[in-house]
Amino acid sequence: MLKKTIWSFVALVTLAGIVLFVLLQRADTEFLVLDEEARELAPGLFVELSGGWTHYDVAGPESGQVVILVHGFSVPYYIWDTTFEALADAGFRVIRFDLFGRGYSDRPATEYNGALFERQVGDLIDALELDRPVDLIGLSMGGAVVMRFAARQSELVRKVVLVDPMTEASSPPRYPKWIGFPLIALTLIPAMAEGQLTDFLHPEQYPTWVEQYRVQMQFEGFRRAITSTIYAFAAEDHLSHYRQVQESGLPVKLIWGVQDQTLSIDGARTVQSVLDVDFLTVDNAGHLPHVEQAGIVNPAIVEFLQSDAPAAATSGAGLVANLELASFCSRLPRAAYKDLEKSDISNEWFEVYEVGAGIWAIYEPFQWQEVISYLIIGDDSGLLFDTGNGIGDIRAIVDQLTDKPVRVLNSHSHFDHIGGNHQFENILSPSTAFSIENTLGDDSDAVKMEASAEALCVDLPSGVTEANHHIEPYAITSKVYDGDMIDLGGRELEVLLIPGHTDDSVALFDKDAGLLWTGDSFYAGSIWLFFPETDLAGYEQSIDRLAELVPDLKALLPAHNTPMIDPAKLLETQSAFKLILEGKAEAIPDRDGLVMFEFDGFGFLMREDYTTVAGD
């Protein structure tokens, strides 16, 4: 009986092995050998390295700064076509190559781990006799490869660009390799060509992508290389290399497609938590923003590599260090508040005023930005228009003012207006690359300066310090569009998209009450129109639009300094801005390439080259 059981088991295992062998043979597309003959027929160049033959291509002047492009998990070097050409045209000496196991590079019988790919990059630099530090650009898994190399051999690197990079280790398959290799060969590998289309937001625009990918699958060793990479490289601690690069001080630019479904843009938060980067989000792009939005990404890469230093992270209100704060506290209290009754809910950080029926101005007077957020309450729910700079606990104030459900809508996503967003569950927002980028939070020095002694007239709330102040990440739960109506019950608010100050700037219009919330597009003070994200032509159009509403308005409610301003100021703002664009207003030199235009009760702080920018 025992012998019969044993023989039955052996027969079953043998049969399973035969079935598996047959299935593997049927799934096998590897009928070519990557030998000398194959290399002679292939495009590009070859160089023999310690791990085997490497397929590469080179363009651009020999005297140019060398840039090496490292592709991702499986698509070979043609994935860099547009970037390769753009960099060469810009005068760089550009090199792209196929990682081992991909394209026309050899498939060595070894473990495909970080050490193998790091050595391949280093060997390529040696073989091509590159005698000065290179720039490295890595896509997806290639991002992890270049960060490993830059961390361990930083003396050979000048700058790094990461495009939708792999950041964290992934768990290897649960089953051992002797099971995993054939299973992956049977299931994952055959679907990989078609699977590449998920990297695109609009795959229909790339009809030849699948067939182009299949070419490399014909060469023996592709399946083994891919499977080994899944087991070995993907499970490594990539984030430790990001930390090491931070310590080295290498300039790094991070680029991410907003609609990436392969590696979510949430990964940018991970990068920013350990590494200072110059960050670019790219809307209307998936995992390959340099392909789908080449006209945006490639010029940005060229600009970063050509600059003497990485672009400063001065977006938003982060220029506090460059502005004169000495006179700030002397402005307080502002005269406009003497006619308003301060609520008992006010505390050491916030002053709260009821400026209309069910409308509360939540004012932060003792921080130099003097941000005003507004809680607007209807019969059924409330809307919080801005959440301040995140230093005080705005949620505690809101909970004292109402027990109704409250949604948040920001006038725009500069960090002094989104600091408390993370305290709320329902966040409304326009969907722009800028607004999505800012959901990732901000721990930069610019933000920390907002909590510095120079920016304050009182002590910080308990537990908050300059060192620990930052903007927490948050999630947009609903998108808003121009003309949307927000029904609070007995009160309707119209959403007006007014790009200019930023591309996600919003105004709120309560037609029945004759109230207009203007955000940073208008307030009593110096209106800032000098940011990289500012569009002066857009601002002119938006102010014209708001000015048309003046006959129906009783008051303006801005996001800084004072609430309840005469709507006629919008007409003055409209006229003043046209004088500036026509060259008929006096530009007073300010500092750091900025000029001030002063008018009655308001002004504009702009770049000294504003005429050039306005004409773009």
XYZ file of C-alpha atoms in Angstrom:
616
model
C 0.000 0.000 0.000
C 2.815 2.408 0.944
C 4.689 1.607 -2.281
C 1.533 2.305 -4.267
C 1.099 5.693 -2.554
C 4.725 6.628 -3.183
C 4.524 5.674 -6.836
C 1.272 7.611 -7.207
C 2.922 10.673 -5.719
C 5.951 10.322 -8.002
C 3.683 9.928 -11.013
C 1.690 13.006 -10.007
C 4.830 15.120 -9.560
C 6.202 13.866 -12.874
C 2.964 14.664 -14.644
C 2.880 18.138 -13.072
C 6.470 18.678 -14.181
C 5.643 17.624 -17.729
C 2.600 19.907 -17.811
C 4.649 22.792 -16.432
C 7.398 22.140 -18.976
C 4.889 22.124 -21.836
C 3.272 25.332 -20.592
C 6.644 27.033 -20.238
C 7.602 25.968 -23.741
C 4.362 27.340 -25.146
C 4.830 30.609 -23.233
C 8.449 30.868 -24.292
C 9.065 33.669 -26.760
C 12.845 33.491 -26.333
C 13.937 31.856 -29.582
C 16.900 34.125 -30.345
C 20.400 34.273 -28.876
C 21.915 37.672 -28.162
C 25.243 36.991 -29.841
C 27.679 38.890 -32.038
C 25.473 38.473 -35.083
C 22.479 39.916 -33.238
C 24.551 42.844 -32.021
C 25.702 43.640 -35.549
C 22.063 43.941 -36.638
C 21.051 46.086 -33.671
C 21.008 49.896 -33.701
C 23.346 51.885 -31.493
C 26.718 50.946 -30.014
C 28.133 48.205 -27.759
C 30.839 48.089 -25.126
C 32.005 45.061 -23.173
C 31.857 45.577 -19.408
C 32.618 43.270 -16.501
C 29.039 41.964 -16.510
C 28.814 41.489 -20.253
C 28.062 43.467 -23.393
C 26.115 46.710 -22.852
C 24.048 48.341 -25.560
C 24.259 52.139 -25.541
C 23.847 55.248 -27.640
C 25.528 58.652 -27.480
C 24.761 62.089 -28.945
C 25.705 65.713 -28.480
C 29.050 67.515 -28.597
C 32.015 65.692 -27.076
C 32.843 68.773 -25.033
C 29.392 68.925 -23.456
C 28.503 68.063 -19.869
C 27.844 64.307 -19.772
C 24.330 63.150 -18.905
C 23.559 59.454 -18.442
C 19.966 58.268 -18.814
C 18.903 55.156 -16.877
C 15.607 53.555 -17.867
C 13.151 51.739 -15.619
C 12.164 48.182 -14.805
C 11.906 46.715 -18.281
C 11.473 49.191 -21.166
C 14.902 49.676 -22.858
C 16.673 52.911 -23.688
C 14.268 53.975 -26.439
C 11.999 55.155 -23.615
C 14.286 58.212 -23.476
C 13.928 59.165 -27.169
C 12.539 62.688 -26.648
C 14.771 63.508 -23.681
C 17.862 62.146 -25.443
C 17.236 64.449 -28.399
C 16.354 67.490 -26.269
C 19.509 67.222 -24.168
C 21.748 66.721 -27.197
C 20.180 69.765 -28.876
C 20.879 71.757 -25.709
C 24.599 70.960 -25.956
C 24.892 68.062 -23.506
C 26.860 64.888 -24.229
C 24.038 62.379 -23.696
C 24.447 58.657 -23.080
C 21.633 56.152 -22.748
C 22.021 52.423 -22.316
C 20.101 49.207 -21.713
C 20.356 47.724 -18.237
C 21.494 44.111 -18.164
C 18.647 41.759 -19.047
C 16.876 44.390 -21.152
C 16.988 45.573 -24.748
C 20.136 44.461 -26.513
C 22.355 44.272 -23.427
C 23.526 40.849 -22.256
C 21.473 38.699 -19.874
C 24.200 37.388 -17.526
C 23.369 34.319 -15.437
C 23.522 36.169 -12.123
C 21.339 37.829 -9.528
C 19.808 41.062 -10.820
C 20.313 43.242 -7.784
C 21.421 46.794 -7.023
C 25.081 45.854 -7.010
C 24.858 44.569 -10.589
C 23.251 47.755 -11.930
C 25.503 50.056 -9.892
C 28.539 48.248 -11.273
C 27.163 48.530 -14.799
C 26.880 52.329 -14.493
C 30.371 52.583 -13.030
C 31.891 50.283 -15.624
C 30.240 52.302 -18.402
C 31.745 55.530 -17.037
C 35.169 53.864 -16.932
C 34.898 52.234 -20.345
C 33.865 55.479 -22.020
C 36.666 57.301 -20.178
C 34.437 59.981 -18.701
C 36.871 62.047 -16.692
C 34.585 64.483 -14.865
C 31.410 64.163 -12.725
C 28.322 63.221 -14.707
C 24.651 64.077 -14.412
C 22.362 61.094 -13.825
C 18.697 60.894 -14.820
C 16.717 57.905 -13.608
C 13.180 56.823 -14.489
C 11.115 54.581 -12.196
C 13.417 51.707 -11.152
C 16.208 53.636 -12.848
C 15.664 56.316 -10.229
C 16.567 53.833 -7.516
C 19.597 52.741 -9.558
C 20.969 56.274 -9.941
C 20.318 57.083 -6.279
C 22.250 53.993 -5.240
C 25.129 55.014 -7.477
C 25.022 58.656 -6.357
C 24.918 57.627 -2.699
C 27.884 55.295 -2.943
C 29.971 57.144 -5.527
C 28.937 60.777 -5.087
C 32.329 62.051 -6.214
C 31.457 60.874 -9.734
C 28.108 62.710 -9.842
C 27.281 66.393 -10.403
C 23.444 66.455 -10.421
C 20.556 63.992 -10.299
C 17.115 64.067 -11.916
C 14.437 61.591 -10.806
C 11.366 60.908 -12.939
C 8.554 59.057 -11.131
C 11.189 57.075 -9.205
C 10.997 53.868 -7.202
C 11.453 54.896 -3.582
C 10.660 52.076 -1.194
C 11.327 48.358 -1.078
C 8.578 46.016 -2.216
C 8.045 42.610 -0.722
C 9.345 39.754 -2.891
C 6.923 36.989 -3.886
C 5.894 34.773 -0.964
C 6.876 31.564 -2.683
C 10.444 30.318 -3.197
C 12.270 30.975 -6.450
C 11.950 27.415 -7.723
C 8.187 27.966 -7.748
C 8.189 31.691 -8.419
C 10.360 31.684 -11.508
C 8.115 29.376 -13.573
C 4.916 30.959 -12.240
C 6.084 34.464 -13.165
C 7.253 33.178 -16.534
C 3.777 31.743 -17.142
C 1.669 34.610 -15.820
C 3.424 37.966 -15.629
C 5.943 37.828 -18.476
C 3.531 37.023 -21.362
C 1.366 40.021 -20.406
C 4.199 42.494 -19.977
C 4.139 43.984 -23.469
C 0.480 44.975 -23.297
C 0.955 45.910 -19.655
C 3.293 48.748 -20.585
C 0.317 50.715 -21.861
C -0.849 51.295 -18.287
C 2.154 53.611 -17.877
C 0.369 56.140 -20.095
C -2.559 58.391 -19.319
C -3.452 58.227 -23.039
C -2.117 54.883 -24.367
C -4.049 55.251 -27.611
C -1.499 57.854 -28.661
C 1.287 55.230 -28.729
C 0.067 52.493 -31.096
C 3.521 50.976 -31.782
C 4.639 50.795 -28.134
C 3.654 47.163 -27.545
C 5.350 45.755 -30.643
C 8.466 47.810 -29.987
C 8.639 46.240 -26.538
C 8.231 42.666 -27.802
C 11.556 42.757 -29.684
C 13.633 42.327 -26.515
C 11.415 39.439 -25.332
C 12.719 37.279 -28.178
C 16.219 37.008 -26.728
C 17.139 34.247 -24.349
C 17.409 35.288 -20.710
C 14.774 38.037 -20.607
C 12.370 36.104 -18.383
C 15.130 35.109 -15.992
C 16.379 38.693 -15.725
C 12.945 40.148 -15.044
C 12.077 37.510 -12.462
C 15.413 37.854 -10.703
C 14.929 41.626 -10.530
C 11.566 41.129 -8.852
C 13.141 38.900 -6.197
C 16.428 40.736 -5.704
C 16.445 44.424 -6.646
C 12.857 45.416 -5.864
C 13.163 44.240 -2.253
C 16.269 46.313 -1.461
C 16.290 49.328 0.878
C 16.245 52.103 -1.726
C 15.269 54.875 0.673
C 18.565 54.582 2.545
C 20.309 55.757 -0.619
C 18.036 58.806 -0.802
C 19.108 59.694 2.739
C 22.766 59.307 1.810
C 22.352 61.592 -1.185
C 20.805 64.187 1.115
C 23.903 64.027 3.284
C 26.150 64.438 0.244
C 24.426 67.675 -0.757
C 24.001 66.729 -4.428
C 21.382 68.860 -6.241
C 18.312 66.753 -7.089
C 15.287 67.538 -9.243
C 12.163 65.415 -8.771
C 9.555 65.142 -11.540
C 6.266 63.250 -11.214
C 3.252 62.673 -13.437
C 0.110 63.597 -11.527
C -1.933 60.715 -12.953
C 0.760 58.037 -12.494
C -0.973 54.707 -11.816
C 2.265 52.693 -11.718
C 4.034 54.600 -8.936
C 1.580 57.005 -7.312
C 2.572 60.629 -6.850
C 2.151 59.942 -3.124
C 5.696 58.587 -3.412
C 6.857 62.184 -3.731
C 5.963 62.638 -0.066
C 8.356 59.848 0.790
C 11.124 61.459 -1.238
C 10.529 64.883 0.290
C 10.545 63.411 3.791
C 14.232 62.497 3.433
C 15.575 64.640 0.593
C 15.558 68.315 -0.389
C 14.479 68.456 -4.017
C 13.438 70.884 -6.715
C 9.987 69.397 -7.377
C 7.946 69.563 -10.589
C 4.508 67.994 -10.891
C 3.276 67.314 -14.416
C -0.451 67.289 -15.061
C -2.047 65.192 -17.801
C 0.696 62.592 -17.559
C 0.991 59.095 -16.182
C 4.187 57.201 -15.321
C 6.112 58.648 -18.268
C 5.697 62.424 -18.051
C 8.827 62.993 -20.158
C 7.036 61.206 -23.003
C 3.456 62.432 -22.602
C 4.419 66.004 -21.693
C 7.830 66.259 -23.347
C 7.324 69.959 -24.028
C 7.151 70.631 -20.288
C 9.496 68.069 -18.801
C 12.478 68.185 -21.136
C 12.928 71.993 -20.977
C 12.667 71.759 -17.184
C 15.425 69.146 -17.125
C 17.627 71.239 -19.411
C 17.096 74.330 -17.260
C 17.965 72.435 -14.060
C 21.119 70.914 -15.522
C 22.247 74.215 -17.037
C 21.741 76.207 -13.846
C 24.637 76.855 -11.500
C 22.558 75.695 -8.534
C 19.234 73.929 -8.039
C 16.195 76.155 -8.199
C 15.306 77.605 -4.845
C 12.119 76.411 -3.225
C 10.562 79.857 -2.908
C 7.055 79.112 -4.125
C 4.178 80.343 -2.014
C 4.739 82.663 0.922
C 8.204 81.298 1.527
C 10.041 84.529 0.871
C 9.612 85.681 4.448
C 13.406 85.767 4.901
C 13.658 88.267 2.056
C 11.032 90.666 3.331
C 11.243 93.448 5.901
C 9.359 92.410 9.036
C 10.633 94.957 11.498
C 7.539 97.165 11.235
C 5.001 94.338 11.257
C 3.970 94.402 14.910
C 3.634 98.186 14.909
C 0.663 97.891 12.524
C -1.400 96.136 15.185
C -4.178 96.411 16.015
C -5.504 97.445 12.620
C -8.113 100.182 12.700
C -10.585 98.143 10.660
C -11.198 95.842 13.629
C -12.345 98.523 16.078
C -15.862 98.387 14.633
C -16.037 94.589 14.819
C -16.963 92.644 17.922
C -14.430 90.033 18.920
C -15.921 86.678 19.914
C -15.221 85.032 23.262
C -14.008 82.033 21.261
C -10.865 83.998 20.430
C -7.680 82.680 22.013
C -4.001 83.570 22.236
C -3.453 82.794 18.533
C -6.765 83.385 16.751
C -9.078 86.375 16.938
C -12.603 85.494 15.819
C -15.115 88.036 14.512
C -18.697 87.575 13.260
C -18.655 89.737 10.140
C -22.102 88.744 8.930
C -24.947 86.399 9.784
C -23.309 82.990 10.099
C -19.986 84.314 8.747
C -16.928 84.188 10.977
C -13.543 85.722 10.224
C -10.815 83.621 11.896
C -7.869 85.994 12.013
C -4.206 85.271 12.862
C -3.031 88.792 13.776
C 0.231 87.963 15.510
C 1.948 86.214 12.612
C 3.280 88.486 9.885
C 1.048 87.058 7.154
C -2.105 88.136 9.062
C -4.097 85.372 7.385
C -7.888 85.453 7.596
C -9.836 82.231 7.138
C -13.634 82.314 6.960
C -16.216 79.902 8.331
C -19.493 80.299 6.429
C -22.409 78.460 8.042
C -25.725 77.525 6.407
C -28.764 75.709 7.756
C -27.291 72.276 6.993
C -23.505 72.597 6.793
C -20.531 74.904 6.826
C -17.669 75.808 4.514
C -14.240 76.826 5.788
C -12.574 79.071 3.204
C -8.863 78.554 3.984
C -7.341 76.935 7.056
C -4.504 79.311 7.906
C -0.810 78.653 8.252
C -1.074 75.592 10.488
C 0.501 77.123 13.593
C -2.714 77.347 15.621
C -5.422 74.675 16.003
C -8.097 75.976 13.649
C -10.193 72.818 13.969
C -10.737 73.556 17.651
C -12.045 77.024 16.738
C -14.384 75.633 14.066
C -15.759 72.980 16.432
C -16.671 75.702 18.920
C -18.455 77.725 16.251
C -20.596 74.931 14.780
C -21.527 71.291 15.203
C -22.600 71.019 11.570
C -20.464 69.154 9.020
C -17.790 71.402 7.537
C -16.032 71.171 4.204
C -12.847 73.036 3.301
C -12.154 75.035 0.158
C -8.887 76.953 -0.158
C -8.634 80.312 -1.872
C -5.424 78.823 -3.333
C -2.798 76.378 -2.125
C 0.068 78.569 -0.934
C 1.131 77.130 2.390
C -0.171 79.980 4.560
C -3.707 79.012 3.484
C -3.605 75.193 3.726
C -1.865 74.677 7.075
C -4.928 73.228 8.796
C -6.282 71.182 5.869
C -5.065 67.916 7.368
C -7.461 68.402 10.298
C -10.512 68.043 8.034
C -11.952 65.085 6.166
C -13.606 66.829 3.201
C -11.359 69.037 1.063
C -12.632 70.684 -2.109
C -10.127 71.961 -4.659
C -9.549 72.735 -8.302
C -7.467 70.053 -9.967
C -4.254 71.695 -11.144
C -0.694 70.427 -10.987
C 0.079 73.174 -8.457
C -2.803 72.295 -6.127
C -2.013 68.585 -6.306
C 1.682 69.192 -5.652
C 0.852 71.137 -2.508
C -1.213 68.288 -1.030
C 2.116 66.578 -0.356
C 2.875 68.928 2.522
C 5.965 71.045 3.090
C 8.796 70.762 5.597
C 11.090 73.299 3.960
C 13.109 75.997 5.681
C 10.791 78.555 4.089
C 7.846 77.120 6.013
C 9.803 76.942 9.240
C 10.653 80.629 8.929
C 6.928 81.334 9.260
C 7.298 80.275 12.905
C 10.519 82.196 13.507
C 10.763 84.979 16.094
C 11.082 87.575 13.306
C 7.673 86.556 11.922
C 5.806 86.769 15.249
C 4.499 89.313 17.738
C 3.631 86.748 20.430
C 4.927 83.399 21.594
C 4.037 80.308 19.569
C 1.236 78.039 20.798
C 2.330 75.265 23.145
C 4.134 72.445 21.347
C 4.919 74.444 18.207
C 8.499 75.464 17.476
C 10.305 76.864 14.475
C 12.101 73.518 14.150
C 8.972 71.341 14.115
C 6.584 73.611 12.209
C 5.598 72.150 8.844
C 2.611 71.692 6.551
C 1.014 68.268 6.905
C -0.037 66.357 3.769
C -3.746 66.165 3.028
C -6.066 64.616 0.451
C -8.378 66.372 -1.995
C -11.717 64.565 -1.726
C -13.768 66.494 -4.321
C -12.861 68.595 -7.344
C -14.494 71.969 -7.970
C -15.026 73.704 -11.281
C -15.828 77.238 -12.335
C -19.493 77.997 -11.731
C -20.059 75.180 -9.217
C -22.631 75.996 -6.556
C -21.966 74.977 -2.947
C -25.284 74.601 -1.139
C -24.961 75.006 2.620
C -28.712 75.019 3.199
C -30.354 78.433 2.911
C -27.091 79.819 1.520
C -25.501 79.130 -1.852
C -21.943 80.037 -2.764
C -20.715 80.188 -6.362
C -17.170 79.020 -7.087
C -15.241 81.370 -9.363
C -11.906 80.160 -10.708
C -9.682 83.242 -10.966
C -6.177 82.153 -12.046
C -3.415 84.718 -11.790
C -1.897 84.865 -8.316
C -1.743 81.066 -8.738
C -3.382 78.776 -11.268
C -5.672 77.345 -8.559
C -6.927 80.685 -7.179
C -10.606 80.710 -6.234
C -13.143 83.378 -5.272
C -16.502 82.733 -3.575
C -19.606 84.709 -4.504
C -22.697 84.884 -2.299
C -25.053 86.636 -4.701
C -27.968 86.896 -2.268
C -25.836 88.497 0.429
C -23.730 90.543 -1.983
C -20.464 89.164 -0.600
C -17.296 88.223 -2.462
C -14.384 86.331 -0.907
C -11.314 87.343 -2.928
C -8.476 85.237 -1.457
C -5.079 86.701 -2.378
C -6.307 88.258 -5.614
C -7.217 91.363 -3.670
C -6.577 92.582 -0.123
C -5.597 95.820 1.592
C -1.824 95.689 1.314
C 0.876 94.667 -1.145
C -0.619 92.050 -3.457
C 2.101 89.556 -4.356
C 2.405 88.839 -8.061
C 5.989 87.667 -8.405
C 5.886 83.914 -7.878
C 6.908 81.363 -10.527
C 3.282 80.188 -10.487
C 1.881 83.706 -11.067
C 0.313 84.479 -14.447
C -0.042 88.252 -14.964
C -2.228 87.925 -18.058
C -4.472 85.556 -16.154
C -4.572 87.955 -13.204
C -5.684 90.821 -15.439
C -8.535 88.718 -16.827
C -9.571 87.567 -13.349
C -9.622 91.104 -11.908
C -11.707 92.226 -14.887
C -14.138 89.423 -14.119
C -14.399 90.301 -10.437
C -14.798 93.999 -11.218
C -17.911 93.194 -13.253
C -19.552 91.959 -10.040
C -19.110 95.242 -8.157
C -22.685 96.525 -8.802
C -24.009 93.420 -7.036
C -21.608 93.568 -4.066
C -21.876 94.963 -0.559
C -18.454 93.881 0.736
C -15.204 92.127 -0.129
C -13.751 89.570 2.262
C -10.015 89.143 1.518
C -7.632 86.502 2.901
C -5.154 88.878 4.586
C -5.055 91.851 6.922
C -8.639 93.165 7.104
C -12.119 91.837 6.291
C -15.124 93.768 4.969
C -13.660 96.104 2.339
C -15.583 98.446 0.038
C -16.199 96.687 -3.324
C -15.233 99.880 -5.154
C -11.627 98.940 -4.374
C -11.919 96.245 -7.059
C -12.509 98.913 -9.690
C -9.468 100.821 -8.437
C -7.433 97.598 -8.564
C -8.563 96.945 -12.119
C -7.564 100.452 -13.249
C -4.262 100.395 -11.358
C -3.187 97.094 -12.841
C -3.884 98.321 -16.358
C -1.696 101.374 -15.687
C 1.124 99.046 -14.646
C 0.861 96.936 -17.789
C 0.748 100.072 -19.931
C 3.941 101.354 -18.309
C 2.166 104.384 -16.771
C 2.753 103.572 -13.082
C 5.918 104.237 -11.105
C 7.938 101.118 -10.294
C 9.743 101.557 -6.973
C 12.781 99.250 -6.676
C 12.290 96.896 -3.752
C 14.731 94.015 -3.282
C 15.888 90.775 -4.888
C 14.736 91.780 -8.374
C 11.303 92.989 -7.224
C 9.515 96.318 -7.703
C 6.615 97.871 -5.793
C 3.655 99.769 -7.227
C 1.827 101.783 -4.581
C -1.787 102.939 -4.788
C -4.402 104.138 -2.311
C -4.798 101.363 0.262
C -3.217 98.605 -1.820
C -0.244 97.903 -4.047
C 1.484 95.267 -6.153
C 4.827 93.579 -5.514
C 6.102 92.243 -8.830
C 9.223 91.109 -10.619
C 11.260 93.879 -12.198
C 10.944 92.076 -15.550
C 7.129 92.057 -15.232
C 6.671 93.523 -18.717
C 8.467 90.545 -20.263
C 6.549 88.058 -18.130
C 3.211 89.723 -18.847
C 3.884 89.439 -22.562
C 4.656 85.703 -22.521
